[in-house]
C-alpha cells in the first residue's frame, strides 16, 4: 500500500514521517514489570504445592482454581479488546468462540474418560441415555489430543473467518453488527441445547477424569494448567502488542476512527478487519479450551447472549484499547462477582448493573484511563 | 372402540338399566334414594359409577341436582351418613330428604371425584338433559353424546329426535345417533350413518370409520358390505381434506398471532432505534414493567372493585403506558442523553439498567412468577371449521389490539406535531435542529412513547404466559431481529417483518420442531442482513454512512 | 510511559492475586456451619429461593430446640446465580474456605453434575432435594427427592387404569434436557412392557423458555382423535403455564385429555389462573393439602416464618415437595450427626443410612441403608380451582427408590444397589 502511495505522489522526504515499525514492543521497564507480574502469579501454584494447608504461606487450591479461571476470562477479554479497542468492532457474541474452543477441548476430555463413566461404555453417558450406538461423524479423531487442539484453533477461526468475510464485505457496522453477533450466538446456544445435536444438551460435558493421562483433579495437573494459562495470557499479550504496534495496527486504528476515509485513501479495510477478527476468535477459543478443564464443565450457557455482554463490560471497565486494561477489568469484575455472591448475594445484580452504567457514563477509558489521569495529575503536581 | 369392549360395556349398561327399571318405582319416592347416595359417598369406584349411571336414568330434577353438585365439588358427606348439597352462602340441603339446613355441619367433608367419575357424570347428565326445555342445554347434551355414548342410549336418542324441532339440535342428535347406528345390523342404515358422519367433516369420527376398513389377517374387511365400505371411504376422504384445510388455516392463525405478539414487543424498540439510533437493551424490562403494572391493577381491582374484575385489563392499559413511559423518560434523561453519538456505549449502559430493573422487581415482588388471570371474555375460544380449529379469544384480542396500536402510532407519527418532529429528526437530526425542532424534548417524548408502547405490549404478554422477572429476556432477541429485519424509520417495515417472522416460524414448526425453526429463522436473518444491511424497508438517501 | 506501564502491570498482578485471598471465615467455637447452595438470581431463582428460605427456617427451628450436639447451626448462604461453573466455584468455597459440615442445595441436574467432582475431590456431603431422573448414585450425595419409579411410573400406571381415564395413547411432552429425556426413555420402555405400541406414543421436546404452544396443542388434539389420550408433561417448571393456558383456551378439558405433570407443584400454581386447569394431574411424594398433624404444623411454621421475615407475598406462601424434602434432609442429617456424635463426613454418611423421620407427607420416611435415596410414598393429585391438589390416589406406604431404572439397558446388574 505504501508503494502505491509513493508511486503516485513521489517518495516523501525521509524526515517528515515518523519512523514506523521500529518501535520496540515494550520498553525495558515494561518488560521488567511484565516479567515481575508473571513471576508473582506463577509463584502461587508453587506455594500451593509446596506447603501443606494451614501453613502461613500456603495458597489454597480454591485460590489457584479461581485465579486460573480469571486468567482465562482475562485472555477472552484481551481478545475482545483487540477487535473492539483497536478495530472498533463491537462483538456481542464472543462468548460463542470461547464456548466453541471449550467444546472442542471438551470432546477430547470426554473421550479421555474412557470406560470410567457411569455406564462403563465407550460412549459418553449422555449418548448412552439417548440410545446412540456410536459416535457421530463430527466426533471422529477427537480422542487424539493434537486433533482436539487443532479443532480448538480451527473451529472458532473458520467460523469467524466465514462470518466476518460476509459481514465486513457487506459493510455491516456498528450496532447492526453487534446485533447480528448476538443472533449468531443465540442461535448457536439453541442448537447446542438440543440433545439431538450430540454435544450433551443442557448438561454439556462434565465429569472429566483425566487429561493427557494425568488425573484432572490432581494438584499437579491443576498447577500445570494454571501455568499453561499464564503462559498463554502472557504470550498472547505480547502477540497482541506486536500486532497493534505494527503497521497493520496503525491501519486498524485508522479504520476504527474513520473507515471511509481509509477506504478513500486506498486501503481495503476488509483484509485488516478480517485478520484481527479471526485472530481474536482464535484467542478466545484458546481461552475457552483452557477454561474447561479448570472448571470441569462446559455447557451451552456459555454461549448465552448475557455471557458475551458481560465480557464486553470486563473490557470497558479495564479500559478498552489498552490491552492491559481488559486483563485488569476481567480480574476486577469477576473478583467483585465472587465476593458479592458470597457476602451480599441479593445485591450482586445491582452492583453489576451499576458497574455497566457508571463505567460507560463516567469512566469511558476504564480503570487504566483513570490511573493514567491520576498519574498525570500526580506527575504534574510534583513538578 | 373395539366390538368386544362395546359388547362388554353394553352388557354392563344393560344390566344397570334393568336394575334401574326394577328399582324405578322405589326411586319415585321424594328426594333421592339414600342407598345410591351412600354408594356415591363411598370408596368403591365401581359402585360409585353405577350409582351415577342410575341417577342419570332417573327423570326427576332431584337426581340431576345431586349429579351437578357432585360435579362442582358441592356434595358433602357427614360422619353420620348424611349426604348434603352446598346451596351456597353457607346453607345446605339434605339430598335424601330435600330438607333445607341453616348451615353446613362442621364435620362435613367434600366428596371428591376423579376424571373417570366426571366423564360418567357428564354422560349421565347428558342423557337427562336431552329433554331440557332450554335448546342450548339440549344442544350441548347432544354434542356431548356424539362424542361418545353407549349403544344403550340409542332408544333415548331416537325418542328425543322424534320430538325435536330445533334444527341445530336435530342435526347434533342425528350425528350422535349415526355414530351408534354404525353398529346396526341393516347395511342401509350403516351406509346412511357413514355418509352422515362424513358430511360432518369431524376428525373425531375418523377412527371409527377407519376401523370399518381395517383388514384382518385373511384380508377380510371388518365391514362386510361393499356399499357401506364405499361410503366410509368417501367419508374418510372428505374428513382428510377438511383436516388439511384446518391445519393450513391453523398455521396461518398461529403465525399471525405470533407475529402480532412480536410486533407489539418490537414496535417500541423500532421507534427509539429509528429516532435516536440507540438500541435499548432494557426494552425487555419495559415489557416486564408493563406486565407487572397489569398485575398490580388486577390486585387493586380484586381488593376494591371485584364486580368489575373482568375489565381490569382495559384499566391496566393506560396505567402500564404511563408507568413505562415515565420509566423510559427517566432513563433517557439520566443515562441515555449523556451518551449521544455513542450507540455502543448506550447499549452497554442500558444493559446495566436492565439488570438493575430485574433485580428491583425481584426484591419487590419476589423471584417467583405472579398470577395474572385471563378475564372471562378472554378465556376460551371461537370454534371454526366445524370445531376443528379453535381461535382462542386471548390471541384474537391481541391481534386486534396490535392493529389498534399500530394505527395509533401511525396516527401519532403522521398527523400530530410531535410525529412531524420525530420524522424530521429521524431523517436528518442536524437539519431539524437548525430549523428549530426542540430535539432534546422530542427525544425524551419519543423515548417515552416507545417505552409506553412496550408497556402496552407487556399488558398483552401478561395474558399469554408467565409474569416473572425474566419475562423481558425471552423477547429481547426477537425484538432485535424484527427491528433489524424491518429496517429503520418506517412503520411498515416493522409490521411486515414481525408478521413475516411469525408466519415463517409457525409454518416451519410442524416440520422441523420449535428449536430448529427458531434457529433457521435466526440464520436466515443473519444472511438477509448481509444482503440488505438496511433492512426490508430501507430509508432512501445517498448518505454514505 | 514506562512508569505507567509498571504501575499497570503491578496493579493487574496484585488485583488478580488479591482476589484469591478471600477473607477466611473464622468459625466460632460453638457453631456448626451448614452450607446452602441455591440460586437466588437468574432463571432458577423462581424455584430455588423458597428452598433457601425453608432451609433457614429449619435451621432456626433446630437451633431453637437446642441445636445439634449442643452447638448451634450457622447457615452460610451463597448465590451461584443459575450459573453452572459458579455452582462448582461456590461449592468449593463452601467446603474448603468456609469449612461447612454439609451442603443443602442444587436443583437442576446440571448444577448437581457440576458440583459433583468438587464434592468427590474434597469429600464433602450434599443433600439434594429435587425429583430427578435417577441414573446416579454417589457416596457423597443423599437424594431426598423422587427417583422415576417413585413418581413417573406410578403416575402413568394411574393414567392407564380405569380410574385415571384408561388412556391408550400417550404424548410425552417435555423440555429438552436430561430429566425429561431419561424419564421419557424409562416411560417408553415401561409402556412397551404394558403392550402400548410405538405409534401410540408421541415424544415431543421444546426448548427452555418456550411459550408458544399453539402448534403443539393442535397436534395433541389431532393425536387424541386416535383414541383415549393422556399427556405426560415433563415441561420445566413455569413453562407449563403457557401450555396450560393454551390447553384451556383450546377447549381441551381434563376429562378429554388429562395431563399429568411432574414439575408443577403448589409453587408453580401460585402464578397461574387455575380455573381452566381443574382436573389435570400432578404426581409427587407430598402435597400441601394432605391432612395430618405433622403437615399442619409444618405449614403453620412456614407461614409464620414467611410473615416474620417479611418474605414477598408472605400471605400466599405455599409448601411443596422439594421444600418438604429439604426439611426432611436437614432433620435426617441432624439425627445422623447426633447418632455418630461427630460431623466428620465419612462417619455421618454411614449414620444417615437407616434414619427415619415422621414427615409431613403422613408417612415415616426412611433413608435406605445402601442406596442413599429415601423410601417415599407416591401421591397423585388433581388440580383444584384454589391452586391446591385433591389427592385421588396414593400408595399404601413408602416405596423404595430404584435409582438405576430396570427399563434402561445396562442397569441389569445394579438393581440390588
CSV table of N, CA and C in Angstrom, one decimal, chain B residues 217-336:
chain,number,residue,atom,x,y,z
B,217,UNK,N,-56.1,-60.6,9.2
B,217,UNK,CA,-55.0,-61.4,8.6
B,217,UNK,C,-55.4,-62.0,7.3
B,218,UNK,N,-56.7,-62.4,7.1
B,218,UNK,CA,-57.0,-63.1,5.8
B,218,UNK,C,-57.4,-62.1,4.7
B,219,UNK,N,-57.4,-60.8,5.1
B,219,UNK,CA,-57.8,-59.8,4.0
B,219,UNK,C,-59.2,-59.5,4.0
B,220,UNK,N,-60.0,-60.0,5.0
B,220,UNK,CA,-61.4,-59.7,5.0
B,220,UNK,C,-61.6,-58.4,5.8
B,221,UNK,N,-62.5,-57.6,5.4
B,221,UNK,CA,-62.7,-56.3,6.0
B,221,UNK,C,-63.6,-56.5,7.2
B,222,UNK,N,-63.4,-55.5,8.1
B,222,UNK,CA,-64.3,-55.5,9.3
B,222,UNK,C,-65.7,-55.3,8.9
B,223,UNK,N,-65.9,-54.5,7.9
B,223,UNK,CA,-67.2,-54.2,7.4
B,223,UNK,C,-67.5,-55.1,6.2
B,224,UNK,N,-68.5,-55.9,6.3
B,224,UNK,CA,-68.8,-56.9,5.2
B,224,UNK,C,-69.4,-56.3,3.9
B,225,UNK,N,-70.2,-55.3,4.1
B,225,UNK,CA,-70.9,-54.7,2.9
B,225,UNK,C,-70.1,-53.8,2.1
B,226,UNK,N,-70.0,-54.0,0.8
B,226,UNK,CA,-69.1,-53.2,-0.1
B,226,UNK,C,-69.6,-51.7,-0.2
B,227,UNK,N,-70.9,-51.6,-0.2
B,227,UNK,CA,-71.5,-50.3,-0.4
B,227,UNK,C,-71.2,-49.4,0.8
B,228,UNK,N,-71.3,-50.1,2.0
B,228,UNK,CA,-71.0,-49.3,3.2
B,228,UNK,C,-69.5,-48.9,3.2
B,229,UNK,N,-68.7,-49.8,2.8
B,229,UNK,CA,-67.2,-49.5,2.7
B,229,UNK,C,-67.0,-48.3,1.8
B,230,UNK,N,-67.7,-48.3,0.7
B,230,UNK,CA,-67.5,-47.2,-0.2
B,230,UNK,C,-67.9,-45.9,0.5
B,231,UNK,N,-69.0,-45.9,1.2
B,231,UNK,CA,-69.5,-44.7,1.9
B,231,UNK,C,-68.4,-44.3,2.9
B,232,UNK,N,-67.9,-45.3,3.6
B,232,UNK,CA,-66.9,-45.0,4.6
B,232,UNK,C,-65.7,-44.3,4.0
B,233,UNK,N,-65.2,-44.9,2.9
B,233,UNK,CA,-64.1,-44.4,2.2
B,233,UNK,C,-64.3,-43.0,1.8
B,234,UNK,N,-65.4,-42.7,1.2
B,234,UNK,CA,-65.7,-41.3,0.8
B,234,UNK,C,-65.7,-40.4,2.0
B,235,UNK,N,-66.3,-40.9,3.0
B,235,UNK,CA,-66.4,-40.1,4.3
B,235,UNK,C,-65.0,-39.7,4.7
B,236,UNK,N,-64.1,-40.8,4.7
B,236,UNK,CA,-62.7,-40.5,5.2
B,236,UNK,C,-62.0,-39.5,4.3
B,237,UNK,N,-62.2,-39.6,3.0
B,237,UNK,CA,-61.6,-38.6,2.2
B,237,UNK,C,-62.0,-37.2,2.5
B,238,UNK,N,-63.3,-37.1,2.7
B,238,UNK,CA,-63.9,-35.7,3.0
B,238,UNK,C,-63.2,-35.2,4.3
B,239,UNK,N,-63.2,-36.1,5.3
B,239,UNK,CA,-62.6,-35.7,6.6
B,239,UNK,C,-61.2,-35.3,6.4
B,240,UNK,N,-60.4,-36.1,5.6
B,240,UNK,CA,-59.0,-35.8,5.5
B,240,UNK,C,-58.7,-34.4,4.8
B,241,UNK,N,-59.6,-34.2,3.8
B,241,UNK,CA,-59.4,-32.9,3.1
B,241,UNK,C,-59.7,-31.8,4.1
B,242,UNK,N,-60.7,-32.0,4.9
B,242,UNK,CA,-61.0,-30.9,5.9
B,242,UNK,C,-59.9,-30.8,6.8
B,243,UNK,N,-59.3,-31.9,7.3
B,243,UNK,CA,-58.2,-31.8,8.2
B,243,UNK,C,-57.0,-31.0,7.6
B,244,UNK,N,-56.7,-31.2,6.3
B,244,UNK,CA,-55.7,-30.4,5.7
B,244,UNK,C,-56.0,-28.9,5.7
B,245,UNK,N,-57.3,-28.6,5.4
B,245,UNK,CA,-57.6,-27.2,5.5
B,245,UNK,C,-57.5,-26.6,6.9
B,246,UNK,N,-57.9,-27.4,7.8
B,246,UNK,CA,-57.8,-27.0,9.2
B,246,UNK,C,-56.3,-26.7,9.6
B,247,UNK,N,-55.4,-27.6,9.2
B,247,UNK,CA,-54.0,-27.4,9.5
B,247,UNK,C,-53.5,-26.2,8.9
B,248,UNK,N,-53.8,-26.0,7.7
B,248,UNK,CA,-53.3,-24.8,7.0
B,248,UNK,C,-53.8,-23.5,7.6
B,249,UNK,N,-55.1,-23.5,7.8
B,249,UNK,CA,-55.7,-22.3,8.5
B,249,UNK,C,-55.1,-22.1,9.8
B,250,UNK,N,-55.0,-23.2,10.5
B,250,UNK,CA,-54.4,-23.1,11.9
B,250,UNK,C,-53.1,-22.5,11.9
B,251,UNK,N,-52.2,-23.0,11.0
B,251,UNK,CA,-50.8,-22.4,10.9
B,251,UNK,C,-50.9,-20.9,10.6
B,252,UNK,N,-51.8,-20.6,9.7
B,252,UNK,CA,-52.0,-19.1,9.4
B,252,UNK,C,-52.3,-18.3,10.6
B,253,UNK,N,-53.3,-18.8,11.3
B,253,UNK,CA,-53.7,-18.1,12.5
B,253,UNK,C,-52.6,-18.0,13.5
B,254,UNK,N,-51.9,-19.1,13.8
B,254,UNK,CA,-50.9,-19.1,14.8
B,254,UNK,C,-49.8,-18.2,14.3
B,255,UNK,N,-49.5,-18.2,13.0
B,255,UNK,CA,-48.4,-17.3,12.5
B,255,UNK,C,-48.8,-15.8,12.7
B,256,UNK,N,-50.1,-15.5,12.4
B,256,UNK,CA,-50.5,-14.1,12.6
B,256,UNK,C,-50.5,-13.7,14.1
B,257,UNK,N,-50.9,-14.7,14.9
B,257,UNK,CA,-50.9,-14.3,16.3
B,257,UNK,C,-49.5,-14.2,16.9
B,258,UNK,N,-48.6,-15.1,16.5
B,258,UNK,CA,-47.2,-14.9,16.9
B,258,UNK,C,-46.6,-13.6,16.4
B,259,UNK,N,-47.0,-13.3,15.1
B,259,UNK,CA,-46.5,-12.1,14.5
B,259,UNK,C,-47.0,-10.9,15.2
B,260,UNK,N,-48.3,-10.9,15.7
B,260,UNK,CA,-48.8,-9.7,16.4
B,260,UNK,C,-48.1,-9.5,17.7
B,261,UNK,N,-47.7,-10.7,18.4
B,261,UNK,CA,-47.0,-10.5,19.7
B,261,UNK,C,-45.6,-9.9,19.4
B,262,UNK,N,-44.9,-10.4,18.4
B,262,UNK,CA,-43.6,-9.9,18.0
B,262,UNK,C,-43.7,-8.4,17.7
B,263,UNK,N,-44.8,-8.1,17.0
B,263,UNK,CA,-45.0,-6.7,16.5
B,263,UNK,C,-45.1,-5.8,17.7
B,264,UNK,N,-46.0,-6.2,18.7
B,264,UNK,CA,-46.2,-5.4,19.9
B,264,UNK,C,-44.9,-5.2,20.6
B,265,UNK,N,-44.1,-6.3,20.7
B,265,UNK,CA,-42.9,-6.3,21.5
B,265,UNK,C,-41.9,-5.4,20.8
B,266,UNK,N,-41.8,-5.4,19.5
B,266,UNK,CA,-40.7,-4.7,18.8
B,266,UNK,C,-41.0,-3.3,18.4
B,267,UNK,N,-42.3,-2.9,18.5
B,267,UNK,CA,-42.7,-1.6,17.9
B,267,UNK,C,-42.0,-0.5,18.7
B,268,UNK,N,-42.0,-0.6,20.0
B,268,UNK,CA,-41.4,0.5,20.8
B,268,UNK,C,-39.9,0.6,20.5
B,269,UNK,N,-39.3,-0.5,20.4
B,269,UNK,CA,-37.8,-0.6,20.1
B,269,UNK,C,-37.6,0.1,18.7
B,270,UNK,N,-38.4,-0.2,17.8
B,270,UNK,CA,-38.2,0.4,16.4
B,270,UNK,C,-38.3,1.9,16.4
B,271,UNK,N,-39.2,2.4,17.2
B,271,UNK,CA,-39.3,3.8,17.3
B,271,UNK,C,-38.1,4.5,17.9
B,272,UNK,N,-37.6,4.0,19.0
B,272,UNK,CA,-36.4,4.6,19.6
B,272,UNK,C,-35.2,4.4,18.8
B,273,UNK,N,-35.1,3.2,18.2
B,273,UNK,CA,-33.9,2.9,17.4
B,273,UNK,C,-33.9,3.8,16.1
B,274,UNK,N,-35.1,3.9,15.5
B,274,UNK,CA,-35.2,4.7,14.3
B,274,UNK,C,-34.9,6.2,14.6
B,275,UNK,N,-35.4,6.6,15.7
B,275,UNK,CA,-35.2,8.0,16.0
B,275,UNK,C,-33.8,8.4,16.5
B,276,UNK,N,-33.3,7.6,17.4
B,276,UNK,CA,-32.1,8.0,18.0
B,276,UNK,C,-30.9,7.1,17.8
B,277,UNK,N,-31.2,6.0,17.1
B,277,UNK,CA,-30.1,5.1,16.8
B,277,UNK,C,-29.6,4.4,18.1
B,278,UNK,N,-30.4,4.4,19.1
B,278,UNK,CA,-29.9,3.6,20.3
B,278,UNK,C,-30.7,2.3,20.4
B,279,UNK,N,-29.9,1.3,20.6
B,279,UNK,CA,-30.6,0.0,20.9
B,279,UNK,C,-30.7,0.0,22.4
B,280,UNK,N,-32.0,-0.1,22.8
B,280,UNK,CA,-32.3,-0.1,24.3
B,280,UNK,C,-32.3,-1.5,24.8
B,281,UNK,N,-31.3,-1.9,25.4
B,281,UNK,CA,-31.2,-3.3,26.0
B,281,UNK,C,-32.2,-3.5,27.1
B,282,UNK,N,-32.7,-2.4,27.7
B,282,UNK,CA,-33.6,-2.5,28.8
B,282,UNK,C,-35.0,-2.6,28.3
B,283,UNK,N,-35.2,-2.8,27.0
B,283,UNK,CA,-36.5,-2.9,26.4
B,283,UNK,C,-37.3,-4.0,26.9
B,284,UNK,N,-36.7,-5.2,27.1
B,284,UNK,CA,-37.3,-6.3,27.7
B,284,UNK,C,-37.9,-6.0,29.1
B,285,UNK,N,-37.1,-5.2,29.8
B,285,UNK,CA,-37.6,-4.9,31.2
B,285,UNK,C,-38.8,-4.0,31.1
B,286,UNK,N,-38.8,-3.1,30.1
B,286,UNK,CA,-40.0,-2.3,30.0
B,286,UNK,C,-41.3,-3.1,29.7
B,287,UNK,N,-41.1,-4.2,28.9
B,287,UNK,CA,-42.2,-5.1,28.8
B,287,UNK,C,-42.6,-5.7,30.1
B,288,UNK,N,-41.6,-6.1,30.9
B,288,UNK,CA,-41.9,-6.7,32.2
B,288,UNK,C,-42.6,-5.7,33.1
B,289,UNK,N,-42.2,-4.4,33.1
B,289,UNK,CA,-42.8,-3.5,33.9
B,289,UNK,C,-44.3,-3.3,33.5
B,290,UNK,N,-44.6,-3.3,32.2
B,290,UNK,CA,-46.0,-3.3,31.8
B,290,UNK,C,-46.8,-4.5,32.3
B,291,UNK,N,-46.1,-5.6,32.3
B,291,UNK,CA,-46.8,-6.8,32.8
B,291,UNK,C,-47.1,-6.7,34.3
B,292,UNK,N,-46.1,-6.3,35.0
B,292,UNK,CA,-46.3,-6.2,36.5
B,292,UNK,C,-47.3,-5.1,36.8
B,293,UNK,N,-47.4,-4.0,36.0
B,293,UNK,CA,-48.4,-3.0,36.2
B,293,UNK,C,-49.8,-3.6,36.1
B,294,UNK,N,-49.9,-4.5,35.1
B,294,UNK,CA,-51.2,-5.2,35.0
B,294,UNK,C,-51.5,-6.0,36.2
B,295,UNK,N,-50.5,-6.7,36.7
B,295,UNK,CA,-50.7,-7.5,38.0
B,295,UNK,C,-51.1,-6.6,39.1
B,296,UNK,N,-50.5,-5.4,39.2
B,296,UNK,CA,-50.9,-4.5,40.3
B,296,UNK,C,-52.3,-4.0,40.2
B,297,UNK,N,-52.7,-3.7,38.9
B,297,UNK,CA,-54.0,-3.2,38.7
B,297,UNK,C,-55.0,-4.3,39.0
B,298,UNK,N,-54.7,-5.6,38.6
B,298,UNK,CA,-55.5,-6.7,38.9
B,298,UNK,C,-55.8,-6.8,40.4
B,299,UNK,N,-54.7,-6.7,41.2
B,299,UNK,CA,-54.8,-6.7,42.6
B,299,UNK,C,-55.7,-5.6,43.2
B,300,UNK,N,-55.5,-4.4,42.6
B,300,UNK,CA,-56.4,-3.3,43.1
B,300,UNK,C,-57.8,-3.6,42.8
B,301,UNK,N,-58.1,-4.1,41.6
B,301,UNK,CA,-59.5,-4.4,41.2
B,301,UNK,C,-60.0,-5.5,42.2
B,302,UNK,N,-59.2,-6.5,42.5
B,302,UNK,CA,-59.7,-7.6,43.3
B,302,UNK,C,-60.0,-7.0,44.7
B,303,UNK,N,-59.2,-6.1,45.2
B,303,UNK,CA,-59.5,-5.5,46.5
B,303,UNK,C,-60.6,-4.6,46.6
B,304,UNK,N,-60.7,-3.7,45.6
B,304,UNK,CA,-61.6,-2.6,45.7
B,304,UNK,C,-62.8,-2.7,44.8
B,305,UNK,N,-62.7,-3.4,43.7
B,305,UNK,CA,-63.9,-3.4,42.7
B,305,UNK,C,-64.0,-4.8,42.1
B,306,UNK,N,-64.3,-5.8,42.9
B,306,UNK,CA,-64.3,-7.1,42.4
B,306,UNK,C,-65.4,-7.3,41.4
B,307,UNK,N,-66.5,-6.5,41.4
B,307,UNK,CA,-67.5,-6.7,40.4
B,307,UNK,C,-67.0,-6.4,39.0
B,308,UNK,N,-66.0,-5.5,38.9
B,308,UNK,CA,-65.6,-5.1,37.6
B,308,UNK,C,-64.3,-5.9,37.2
B,309,UNK,N,-64.0,-7.0,37.9
B,309,UNK,CA,-62.7,-7.6,37.7
B,309,UNK,C,-62.5,-8.0,36.3
B,310,UNK,N,-63.5,-8.3,35.5
B,310,UNK,CA,-63.3,-8.7,34.1
B,310,UNK,C,-62.7,-7.6,33.3
B,311,UNK,N,-62.8,-6.4,33.7
B,311,UNK,CA,-62.4,-5.3,32.9
B,311,UNK,C,-61.0,-4.7,33.3
B,312,UNK,N,-60.4,-5.4,34.2
B,312,UNK,CA,-59.1,-4.8,34.7
B,312,UNK,C,-58.1,-4.6,33.6
B,313,UNK,N,-58.2,-5.5,32.6
B,313,UNK,CA,-57.2,-5.4,31.5
B,313,UNK,C,-57.3,-4.0,30.8
B,314,UNK,N,-58.5,-3.6,30.6
B,314,UNK,CA,-58.7,-2.3,29.9
B,314,UNK,C,-58.2,-1.2,30.8
B,315,UNK,N,-58.4,-1.3,32.1
B,315,UNK,CA,-57.9,-0.2,33.0
B,315,UNK,C,-56.4,-0.3,33.1
B,316,UNK,N,-55.8,-1.5,32.9
B,316,UNK,CA,-54.4,-1.6,33.0
B,316,UNK,C,-53.7,-1.0,31.9
B,317,UNK,N,-54.3,-0.8,30.7
B,317,UNK,CA,-53.6,-0.3,29.5
B,317,UNK,C,-53.1,1.1,29.8
B,318,UNK,N,-53.9,2.1,30.2
B,318,UNK,CA,-53.3,3.4,30.4
B,318,UNK,C,-52.3,3.4,31.6
B,319,UNK,N,-52.6,2.6,32.6
B,319,UNK,CA,-51.6,2.6,33.7
B,319,UNK,C,-50.3,2.1,33.3
B,320,UNK,N,-50.3,1.0,32.5
B,320,UNK,CA,-49.0,0.4,32.0
B,320,UNK,C,-48.3,1.4,31.1
B,321,UNK,N,-49.0,2.0,30.3
B,321,UNK,CA,-48.5,3.0,29.3
B,321,UNK,C,-47.8,4.1,30.1
B,322,UNK,N,-48.5,4.7,31.0
B,322,UNK,CA,-47.9,5.8,31.8
B,322,UNK,C,-46.7,5.4,32.6
B,323,UNK,N,-46.9,4.3,33.3
B,323,UNK,CA,-45.7,3.8,34.1
B,323,UNK,C,-44.5,3.6,33.3
B,324,UNK,N,-44.6,2.9,32.2
B,324,UNK,CA,-43.4,2.6,31.5
B,324,UNK,C,-42.9,3.8,30.7
B,325,UNK,N,-43.8,4.7,30.3
B,325,UNK,CA,-43.4,5.9,29.7
B,325,UNK,C,-42.5,6.8,30.6
B,326,UNK,N,-43.0,6.8,31.9
B,326,UNK,CA,-42.2,7.6,32.9
B,326,UNK,C,-40.9,7.0,33.1
B,327,UNK,N,-40.8,5.6,33.2
B,327,UNK,CA,-39.5,5.0,33.4
B,327,UNK,C,-38.6,5.3,32.2
B,328,UNK,N,-39.2,5.2,31.0
B,328,UNK,CA,-38.4,5.4,29.8
B,328,UNK,C,-37.9,6.8,29.8
B,329,UNK,N,-38.7,7.8,30.1
B,329,UNK,CA,-38.3,9.2,30.1
B,329,UNK,C,-37.2,9.4,31.1
B,330,UNK,N,-37.4,8.8,32.3
B,330,UNK,CA,-36.3,8.9,33.3
B,330,UNK,C,-35.0,8.4,32.8
B,331,UNK,N,-35.1,7.2,32.2
B,331,UNK,CA,-33.9,6.6,31.6
B,331,UNK,C,-33.2,7.5,30.7
B,332,UNK,N,-34.0,8.1,29.8
B,332,UNK,CA,-33.5,9.0,28.8
B,332,UNK,C,-32.8,10.2,29.4
B,333,UNK,N,-33.5,10.8,30.3
B,333,UNK,CA,-32.9,12.0,31.0
B,333,UNK,C,-31.6,11.7,31.7
B,334,UNK,N,-31.6,10.6,32.4
B,334,UNK,CA,-30.5,10.3,33.3
B,334,UNK,C,-29.3,9.6,32.7
B,335,UNK,N,-29.6,8.8,31.8
B,335,UNK,CA,-28.5,8.0,31.3
B,335,UNK,C,-28.2,8.2,29.8
B,336,UNK,N,-29.3,8.1,29.0
B,336,UNK,CA,-29.1,8.0,27.5
B,336,UNK,C,-28.6,9.3,26.9
